[in-house]
């Protein structure tokens, strides 16, 4: 008999945000994410205290995945950041920091949750409308004709991950490789439905980062003894090798028997019958001048031997994940029949080579139309390699998002400060009709707007970890940082060099002020007609799609958390 | 039997009040109309303002509390709304009754039984209260609704063909979402659901069929994407199948599709059959034959210009291979609900791949405008643009949100809104004669309502000797009614009114018994009813002209028509139809229904001759006021007392009620709510003992309804 346990009643908490426990956990969480942000961010070591694997990271996806959060309200926060990361890969820390500081700042002004929600939704719509409008002063359009902006985008992503341990030349080298790999996955002929190819990352640990390289086509790992016995491939012509791709088992097992019974008379071997079929298939493949046979599953040794005798190379057990790139790259269709194979299913390769790295040996499948490429990624140690791989995947994803929406936002804190000064200006000049529609007073609106702008600026401030001073200019509303230890009687203009994103140098009198001080709201000027956008090599750029969505998700999540008035915890 | 242990005997009312104290948190929450974060044992979190979800998550211990939760859930399942109001109303009613019982002296429920022992006395008075409640619910409530409240109802329809204007629809939906998701995304969701309604409805008469379909297949008609802002939620044309293509071959133009429920490839030895291998060659030949057969089948499909196969089972690799060669896309492992939705919307049946039909033409196909992959979040789905063949223009909703909790909240609120709309288009019949007969206790068994029928069986009259006879006699009648009731509940599609007509005739024999002294009159009345309900539809066209005039009078540009101004309609129609609530009846939100019902109940109580009914009516009337009291608790301009005063003085001078808010709500839902609460209360009061047993009880009714949660 099954034992029935009485269900425990659930635990109810009212006004959860006023409790000590949540504000403490929130400040710990926000401390963690804030200290990780940016190129000079501090690294975190995640370990389980029981001798497990130690991960050194500063990336949100690894960090939030590793943290175990118990408080339900914070679980909502981390879950929404993680969901954001799974959609966009980038701007996870931005979302997390913004969300934390919004919650903190909004709590401080202590209005009814619905008022804050209404006003912050309006502020958010101001932001998104501005970012999406042509007049937006903190975005640049990405020109796919020159690789300069694309390269800046990739470099900004790699540079903001300090746990990768890259120096400047290494970062440049890798950025070029990632961009090259991405460009290889774009099909040559553009139809209505563009399907991007795939970039396969192959780990080689213990080599220098500078040894990393990109190959068009696929590299398939093969054991050393097979590597030693490679032989001239059977070619149809000098630049074409016929290839057959199988997605069923060729091991000679009995397939598709059904659920009924099969009665086999004495002396009859079904295995022999199947092997017979396999060898017939081999004969057909040889007759059809196939030079390479790839199988997702296992190939029977007899068939392998037969094919080898006829100078056909066999690769088996490539796994299901390789099937799509293989068929995409070679144009071959996965074959699921062991007899009467249609010749239309065969694909073709340009060349077949062998490559070796350190102790690894690869068969290099060179395609006619690339679409698929292999990025050999090297880094000195395991931990840094993991971090680097994540960064490269993020960069690839960002490039894919950028091709859909060819825009980028200014990085290095400039977007945040620019947006904050834009919102300050807007909220100062808001018509009364809008206030009436939101049903709030002007003071209420301005207090919430101020908290909103402070939260945005707070994200920018998190870029500075070394006690430096953060300034903003009163013309463009950009982000400028000054290293610590400056003499107190100095003029700001003597200290600043370049703004955060790198568009502006210290050349004009830009009227600097300390970021978090009170200043008169002004309408920030746009950078879009600045000649330096295309001339400057080292711009810091952020993914437009990811940051826009991150901004919205952060505000929505903060509203959600502030709106909580009860928590019902199931204790079972 | 030995394992059964008698625990304690407690008085039902105090017990139920205690249970309602347990629900106190929910009452607080309901009053605050705030959002609640619920964590599940699995660790996932859920954000909700839905009273039912919160109640269920509380895992309440006391059996009465669990019964209340079960009642709330079943009410909510039906109407999609009102869980919080249910609890508030119930707790107020329980407190009111407790106060009466505590007072004892002067209470009509305590006089008759002076000589009995105390406990029995108490039990007896509870019994009487519950009977009076029953009487109230079956006679007086409908009576008051039909006589008094009806004139205040507005119609959601802008014309008598049952069309509903967009503005009205929006204000109904907005009011609904206000209580369910809070003001942050209320506008967005009401726009979304309004859009969905108008895009799915192909012609104006198909709304009931469309709503049934949407409610039944809501799981298949929506998808959720996490990690995106809520503003990305949208409506897509066509259907989204929650699977990826096994094979995708792009196709243009009209795409012919088939539904499959079995594998195309046949096995060597299908279940139940034997395959005897005599020689190796024979085995090889049969393998070849099977492959050839599959190939031929796929060729046949290709020749019939089939472009897509939608399969509920997984197809063999060989089928996938030949499909790719023949340029046929395959979607496999579709759920049975998805298959049945496809069959419902297109009206075709699954294709059976046999040797016989390989030569014949394939007729059971559907046409799609497009069939392409769709990436939602990280998942790849199939997006089908079906052409309509029934009263549902295929569309689906995508809910976006930063976390799963949000998308789930929005999806369930959206589903609830469509349940509410389904209720909006229902009408209520006055089943009995218009005369209230509170003293005739026999009548308690006669309940023809659209409420949960199972409660009728628990009629409290059974253990009373003077009623023994009557209950025996009434049994078949009760049975009949409850069966019929049940079918009315199950058959969500048809309007209650239509279903209720035939049983009215069936009742005649017992009717004669019940009202033996007024038999001819009743019969006449019945016949008249039947005849006139039939006429009603025709008479509406006559009325519409006057309504047009009334419409202008009411509010220029406002499509809402008050029934009040259908003077002639009221006189001609209401005198012979038994409609308590017409389909599409609405009232402005903000406690209008409660204030109206309160007002009329009070005036009824004043002139009522029976002391028990007077007391009950007063208790109910007072409890109803608690809802507007909570609604106007926080607003600055309209305090509760002001609103109530204004409304009462308006009613006394026969003016229109002042409107404070824009939204509208379905009268049917409100009516249903009051009826459900009264039922739940009656049920609670009839329990006199709670027995603790050690082994799990055999499935009883309460357990069943808990399972449904």
PDB file of C-alpha atoms in Angstrom, chain A residues 1-2 4 7-14 72-73 75-81 83-84 86-88 114-115 117-118 121 193 247-249 253-265 267-270 272-274 276-277 280 296-297 324 333-342 344-345 548-549 552-553 556-557 559-560 563-572, chain B residues 25 28-29 32 34-45 47 49 54 56-61 181-185 187-188 225-232 248 265-281 283-285 287-292 295 316-318 321-322 324-325 372-373 376-380 401-404 406 409 695-696:
ATOM      1  CA  UNK A   1       0.000   0.000   0.000  1.00  0.00           C
ATOM      2  CA  UNK A   2       1.253   3.415  -0.820  1.00  0.00           C
ATOM      3  CA  UNK A   4       0.055   8.952   1.953  1.00  0.00           C
ATOM      4  CA  UNK A   7       0.649  17.955   2.679  1.00  0.00           C
ATOM      5  CA  UNK A   8       2.170  20.684   4.704  1.00  0.00           C
ATOM      6  CA  UNK A   9       0.399  23.997   4.552  1.00  0.00           C
ATOM      7  CA  UNK A  10       2.192  26.610   2.518  1.00  0.00           C
ATOM      8  CA  UNK A  11       4.161  29.428   4.035  1.00  0.00           C
ATOM      9  CA  UNK A  12       2.811  32.898   3.423  1.00  0.00           C
ATOM     10  CA  UNK A  13       4.779  36.092   3.634  1.00  0.00           C
ATOM     11  CA  UNK A  14       3.268  39.497   3.141  1.00  0.00           C
ATOM     12  CA  UNK A  72      11.593  33.443  -4.526  1.00  0.00           C
ATOM     13  CA  UNK A  73      11.659  37.146  -5.415  1.00  0.00           C
ATOM     14  CA  UNK A  75      14.674  33.744  -8.199  1.00  0.00           C
ATOM     15  CA  UNK A  76      12.353  35.723 -10.446  1.00  0.00           C
ATOM     16  CA  UNK A  77      15.123  38.236 -11.046  1.00  0.00           C
ATOM     17  CA  UNK A  78      17.785  35.685 -11.910  1.00  0.00           C
ATOM     18  CA  UNK A  79      15.357  33.614 -13.959  1.00  0.00           C
ATOM     19  CA  UNK A  80      14.452  36.564 -16.124  1.00  0.00           C
ATOM     20  CA  UNK A  81      18.126  37.462 -16.633  1.00  0.00           C
ATOM     21  CA  UNK A  83      16.013  33.748 -19.942  1.00  0.00           C
ATOM     22  CA  UNK A  84      17.313  36.926 -21.505  1.00  0.00           C
ATOM     23  CA  UNK A  86      19.331  32.275 -23.489  1.00  0.00           C
ATOM     24  CA  UNK A  87      17.635  34.466 -26.094  1.00  0.00           C
ATOM     25  CA  UNK A  88      20.411  36.966 -26.772  1.00  0.00           C
ATOM     26  CA  UNK A 114       1.172  50.864  -9.089  1.00  0.00           C
ATOM     27  CA  UNK A 115       2.300  54.487  -9.399  1.00  0.00           C
ATOM     28  CA  UNK A 117       4.841  50.814 -12.379  1.00  0.00           C
ATOM     29  CA  UNK A 118       2.830  53.252 -14.440  1.00  0.00           C
ATOM     30  CA  UNK A 121       6.425  51.958 -18.014  1.00  0.00           C
ATOM     31  CA  UNK A 193      14.834  32.405 -46.692  1.00  0.00           C
ATOM     32  CA  UNK A 247      21.798   8.186 -41.063  1.00  0.00           C
ATOM     33  CA  UNK A 248      20.965   4.562 -40.262  1.00  0.00           C
ATOM     34  CA  UNK A 249      23.040   1.901 -38.645  1.00  0.00           C
ATOM     35  CA  UNK A 253      21.779  -5.460 -37.026  1.00  0.00           C
ATOM     36  CA  UNK A 254      18.216  -6.413 -37.772  1.00  0.00           C
ATOM     37  CA  UNK A 255      16.024  -3.407 -38.040  1.00  0.00           C
ATOM     38  CA  UNK A 256      12.289  -2.855 -38.195  1.00  0.00           C
ATOM     39  CA  UNK A 257      11.232  -6.335 -37.203  1.00  0.00           C
ATOM     40  CA  UNK A 258       8.008  -5.143 -35.634  1.00  0.00           C
ATOM     41  CA  UNK A 259       6.222  -6.329 -32.536  1.00  0.00           C
ATOM     42  CA  UNK A 260       5.072  -9.635 -34.003  1.00  0.00           C
ATOM     43  CA  UNK A 261       7.105 -12.840 -33.999  1.00  0.00           C
ATOM     44  CA  UNK A 262       9.672 -13.844 -36.556  1.00  0.00           C
ATOM     45  CA  UNK A 263      10.287 -17.545 -36.891  1.00  0.00           C
ATOM     46  CA  UNK A 264      13.657 -18.455 -38.368  1.00  0.00           C
ATOM     47  CA  UNK A 265      14.194 -21.976 -39.627  1.00  0.00           C
ATOM     48  CA  UNK A 267      20.348 -23.179 -40.560  1.00  0.00           C
ATOM     49  CA  UNK A 268      19.278 -19.780 -41.748  1.00  0.00           C
ATOM     50  CA  UNK A 269      21.222 -16.814 -40.482  1.00  0.00           C
ATOM     51  CA  UNK A 270      19.574 -13.436 -40.732  1.00  0.00           C
ATOM     52  CA  UNK A 272      24.381 -13.273 -43.019  1.00  0.00           C
ATOM     53  CA  UNK A 273      21.413 -12.056 -45.022  1.00  0.00           C
ATOM     54  CA  UNK A 274      21.861  -8.524 -43.727  1.00  0.00           C
ATOM     55  CA  UNK A 276      24.962  -9.729 -47.762  1.00  0.00           C
ATOM     56  CA  UNK A 277      22.771  -6.710 -48.286  1.00  0.00           C
ATOM     57  CA  UNK A 280      25.748  -5.337 -52.079  1.00  0.00           C
ATOM     58  CA  UNK A 296      26.007   8.679 -38.221  1.00  0.00           C
ATOM     59  CA  UNK A 297      26.086   5.288 -36.522  1.00  0.00           C
ATOM     60  CA  UNK A 324      23.008  18.785 -40.370  1.00  0.00           C
ATOM     61  CA  UNK A 333      20.936  13.771 -48.305  1.00  0.00           C
ATOM     62  CA  UNK A 334      21.065  11.430 -45.343  1.00  0.00           C
ATOM     63  CA  UNK A 335      20.328   7.961 -46.721  1.00  0.00           C
ATOM     64  CA  UNK A 336      18.085   5.661 -44.725  1.00  0.00           C
ATOM     65  CA  UNK A 337      17.881   2.660 -47.069  1.00  0.00           C
ATOM     66  CA  UNK A 338      20.283  -0.228 -47.394  1.00  0.00           C
ATOM     67  CA  UNK A 339      19.381  -1.051 -50.978  1.00  0.00           C
ATOM     68  CA  UNK A 340      18.465   0.740 -54.165  1.00  0.00           C
ATOM     69  CA  UNK A 341      20.135   3.952 -53.069  1.00  0.00           C
ATOM     70  CA  UNK A 342      19.224   6.799 -55.352  1.00  0.00           C
ATOM     71  CA  UNK A 344      20.637  11.897 -56.295  1.00  0.00           C
ATOM     72  CA  UNK A 345      21.391  11.555 -52.608  1.00  0.00           C
ATOM     73  CA  UNK A 548      17.135  47.068 -26.060  1.00  0.00           C
ATOM     74  CA  UNK A 549      15.521  43.857 -24.941  1.00  0.00           C
ATOM     75  CA  UNK A 552      12.863  46.296 -21.274  1.00  0.00           C
ATOM     76  CA  UNK A 553      13.254  43.016 -19.431  1.00  0.00           C
ATOM     77  CA  UNK A 556       9.533  44.830 -16.423  1.00  0.00           C
ATOM     78  CA  UNK A 557      11.159  42.487 -13.940  1.00  0.00           C
ATOM     79  CA  UNK A 559       8.176  46.320 -11.653  1.00  0.00           C
ATOM     80  CA  UNK A 560       7.177  42.744 -11.136  1.00  0.00           C
ATOM     81  CA  UNK A 563       4.502  44.715  -7.183  1.00  0.00           C
ATOM     82  CA  UNK A 564       4.752  41.553  -5.091  1.00  0.00           C
ATOM     83  CA  UNK A 565       2.689  41.761  -1.979  1.00  0.00           C
ATOM     84  CA  UNK A 566       2.533  38.157  -0.925  1.00  0.00           C
ATOM     85  CA  UNK A 567       4.661  35.105  -1.326  1.00  0.00           C
ATOM     86  CA  UNK A 568       3.122  31.685  -0.964  1.00  0.00           C
ATOM     87  CA  UNK A 569       5.786  29.039  -0.607  1.00  0.00           C
ATOM     88  CA  UNK A 570       4.900  25.420  -1.046  1.00  0.00           C
ATOM     89  CA  UNK A 571       6.778  23.549   1.641  1.00  0.00           C
ATOM     90  CA  UNK A 572       6.319  20.059   0.272  1.00  0.00           C
TER      91      UNK A 572
ATOM     92  CA  UNK B  25      -4.895  35.546   4.055  1.00  0.00           C
ATOM     93  CA  UNK B  28      -6.584  40.031   2.629  1.00  0.00           C
ATOM     94  CA  UNK B  29      -4.930  39.337  -0.646  1.00  0.00           C
ATOM     95  CA  UNK B  32      -5.613  44.196  -1.789  1.00  0.00           C
ATOM     96  CA  UNK B  34      -2.247  42.615  -5.401  1.00  0.00           C
ATOM     97  CA  UNK B  35       0.006  40.133  -7.024  1.00  0.00           C
ATOM     98  CA  UNK B  36       1.286  37.037  -5.337  1.00  0.00           C
ATOM     99  CA  UNK B  37       4.349  34.986  -6.006  1.00  0.00           C
ATOM    100  CA  UNK B  38       3.749  31.287  -5.627  1.00  0.00           C
ATOM    101  CA  UNK B  39       6.544  28.770  -5.424  1.00  0.00           C
ATOM    102  CA  UNK B  40       5.871  25.186  -6.286  1.00  0.00           C
ATOM    103  CA  UNK B  41       7.446  22.121  -4.705  1.00  0.00           C
ATOM    104  CA  UNK B  42       9.398  21.696  -7.929  1.00  0.00           C
ATOM    105  CA  UNK B  43      11.079  25.034  -7.336  1.00  0.00           C
ATOM    106  CA  UNK B  44       9.497  26.975 -10.140  1.00  0.00           C
ATOM    107  CA  UNK B  45       7.848  30.232  -9.313  1.00  0.00           C
ATOM    108  CA  UNK B  47       3.262  34.991 -10.473  1.00  0.00           C
ATOM    109  CA  UNK B  49      -3.343  37.557  -9.100  1.00  0.00           C
ATOM    110  CA  UNK B  54      -3.456  31.284  -4.722  1.00  0.00           C
ATOM    111  CA  UNK B  56      -4.845  26.046  -4.342  1.00  0.00           C
ATOM    112  CA  UNK B  57      -1.261  26.923  -3.540  1.00  0.00           C
ATOM    113  CA  UNK B  58      -2.072  27.550   0.101  1.00  0.00           C
ATOM    114  CA  UNK B  59      -2.491  23.793   0.710  1.00  0.00           C
ATOM    115  CA  UNK B  60      -5.049  24.390   3.396  1.00  0.00           C
ATOM    116  CA  UNK B  61      -5.426  21.658   5.974  1.00  0.00           C
ATOM    117  CA  UNK B 181      -3.121  40.793 -14.037  1.00  0.00           C
ATOM    118  CA  UNK B 182      -2.964  44.279 -12.622  1.00  0.00           C
ATOM    119  CA  UNK B 183      -2.605  47.523 -14.453  1.00  0.00           C
ATOM    120  CA  UNK B 184       0.860  47.051 -15.907  1.00  0.00           C
ATOM    121  CA  UNK B 185      -0.123  44.855 -18.817  1.00  0.00           C
ATOM    122  CA  UNK B 187      -4.205  47.341 -21.663  1.00  0.00           C
ATOM    123  CA  UNK B 188      -1.946  45.176 -23.768  1.00  0.00           C
ATOM    124  CA  UNK B 225       8.379  32.587 -25.077  1.00  0.00           C
ATOM    125  CA  UNK B 226      10.458  33.565 -22.074  1.00  0.00           C
ATOM    126  CA  UNK B 227      13.272  36.077 -22.011  1.00  0.00           C
ATOM    127  CA  UNK B 228      11.551  38.670 -24.187  1.00  0.00           C
ATOM    128  CA  UNK B 229       9.699  41.794 -23.087  1.00  0.00           C
ATOM    129  CA  UNK B 230       5.955  41.416 -22.606  1.00  0.00           C
ATOM    130  CA  UNK B 231       5.314  43.942 -25.357  1.00  0.00           C
ATOM    131  CA  UNK B 232       6.484  41.352 -27.912  1.00  0.00           C
ATOM    132  CA  UNK B 248      11.265  20.357 -44.420  1.00  0.00           C
ATOM    133  CA  UNK B 265       6.261   2.053 -43.247  1.00  0.00           C
ATOM    134  CA  UNK B 266       5.042  -1.406 -42.284  1.00  0.00           C
ATOM    135  CA  UNK B 267       7.098  -3.644 -40.030  1.00  0.00           C
ATOM    136  CA  UNK B 268       8.267  -7.090 -41.054  1.00  0.00           C
ATOM    137  CA  UNK B 269       6.040  -8.725 -38.488  1.00  0.00           C
ATOM    138  CA  UNK B 270       3.285  -6.435 -37.255  1.00  0.00           C
ATOM    139  CA  UNK B 271       1.870  -7.120 -33.784  1.00  0.00           C
ATOM    140  CA  UNK B 272      -0.085 -10.340 -33.592  1.00  0.00           C
ATOM    141  CA  UNK B 273       1.348 -11.794 -36.765  1.00  0.00           C
ATOM    142  CA  UNK B 274       4.040 -14.354 -37.391  1.00  0.00           C
ATOM    143  CA  UNK B 275       6.659 -14.101 -40.069  1.00  0.00           C
ATOM    144  CA  UNK B 276       8.370 -17.322 -41.020  1.00  0.00           C
ATOM    145  CA  UNK B 277      11.788 -17.121 -42.596  1.00  0.00           C
ATOM    146  CA  UNK B 278      12.481 -20.083 -44.839  1.00  0.00           C
ATOM    147  CA  UNK B 279      15.492 -18.797 -46.665  1.00  0.00           C
ATOM    148  CA  UNK B 280      17.904 -15.897 -46.517  1.00  0.00           C
ATOM    149  CA  UNK B 281      16.807 -14.745 -49.920  1.00  0.00           C
ATOM    150  CA  UNK B 283      14.186 -12.362 -45.843  1.00  0.00           C
ATOM    151  CA  UNK B 284      16.091 -10.058 -48.163  1.00  0.00           C
ATOM    152  CA  UNK B 285      13.249 -10.007 -50.631  1.00  0.00           C
ATOM    153  CA  UNK B 287      12.945  -6.278 -46.773  1.00  0.00           C
ATOM    154  CA  UNK B 288      13.184  -5.004 -50.308  1.00  0.00           C
ATOM    155  CA  UNK B 289       9.415  -5.350 -50.705  1.00  0.00           C
ATOM    156  CA  UNK B 290       8.769  -3.269 -47.607  1.00  0.00           C
ATOM    157  CA  UNK B 291      11.089  -0.553 -48.805  1.00  0.00           C
ATOM    158  CA  UNK B 292       9.520  -0.600 -52.243  1.00  0.00           C
ATOM    159  CA  UNK B 295       8.629   4.209 -51.739  1.00  0.00           C
ATOM    160  CA  UNK B 316      10.530   5.485 -39.700  1.00  0.00           C
ATOM    161  CA  UNK B 317      13.791   6.891 -41.020  1.00  0.00           C
ATOM    162  CA  UNK B 318      13.069   5.298 -44.348  1.00  0.00           C
ATOM    163  CA  UNK B 321      14.309   9.579 -46.506  1.00  0.00           C
ATOM    164  CA  UNK B 322      11.730   9.031 -49.216  1.00  0.00           C
ATOM    165  CA  UNK B 324      12.915  14.212 -48.654  1.00  0.00           C
ATOM    166  CA  UNK B 325      13.382  12.695 -52.102  1.00  0.00           C
ATOM    167  CA  UNK B 372       6.985  27.025 -42.689  1.00  0.00           C
ATOM    168  CA  UNK B 373       9.296  26.753 -39.728  1.00  0.00           C
ATOM    169  CA  UNK B 376      10.015  31.104 -31.027  1.00  0.00           C
ATOM    170  CA  UNK B 377      12.624  31.670 -28.403  1.00  0.00           C
ATOM    171  CA  UNK B 378      15.012  28.788 -28.728  1.00  0.00           C
ATOM    172  CA  UNK B 379      12.454  26.354 -30.085  1.00  0.00           C
ATOM    173  CA  UNK B 380      11.552  25.650 -33.678  1.00  0.00           C
ATOM    174  CA  UNK B 401       7.584  37.665 -20.838  1.00  0.00           C
ATOM    175  CA  UNK B 402      10.839  37.805 -18.936  1.00  0.00           C
ATOM    176  CA  UNK B 403       9.989  34.716 -16.877  1.00  0.00           C
ATOM    177  CA  UNK B 404       7.779  31.690 -17.236  1.00  0.00           C
ATOM    178  CA  UNK B 406       4.508  35.909 -16.341  1.00  0.00           C
ATOM    179  CA  UNK B 409      -0.167  34.222 -15.747  1.00  0.00           C
ATOM    180  CA  UNK B 695      -6.973   5.075   5.499  1.00  0.00           C
ATOM    181  CA  UNK B 696      -7.439   7.102   2.379  1.00  0.00           C
TER     182      UNK B 696
END
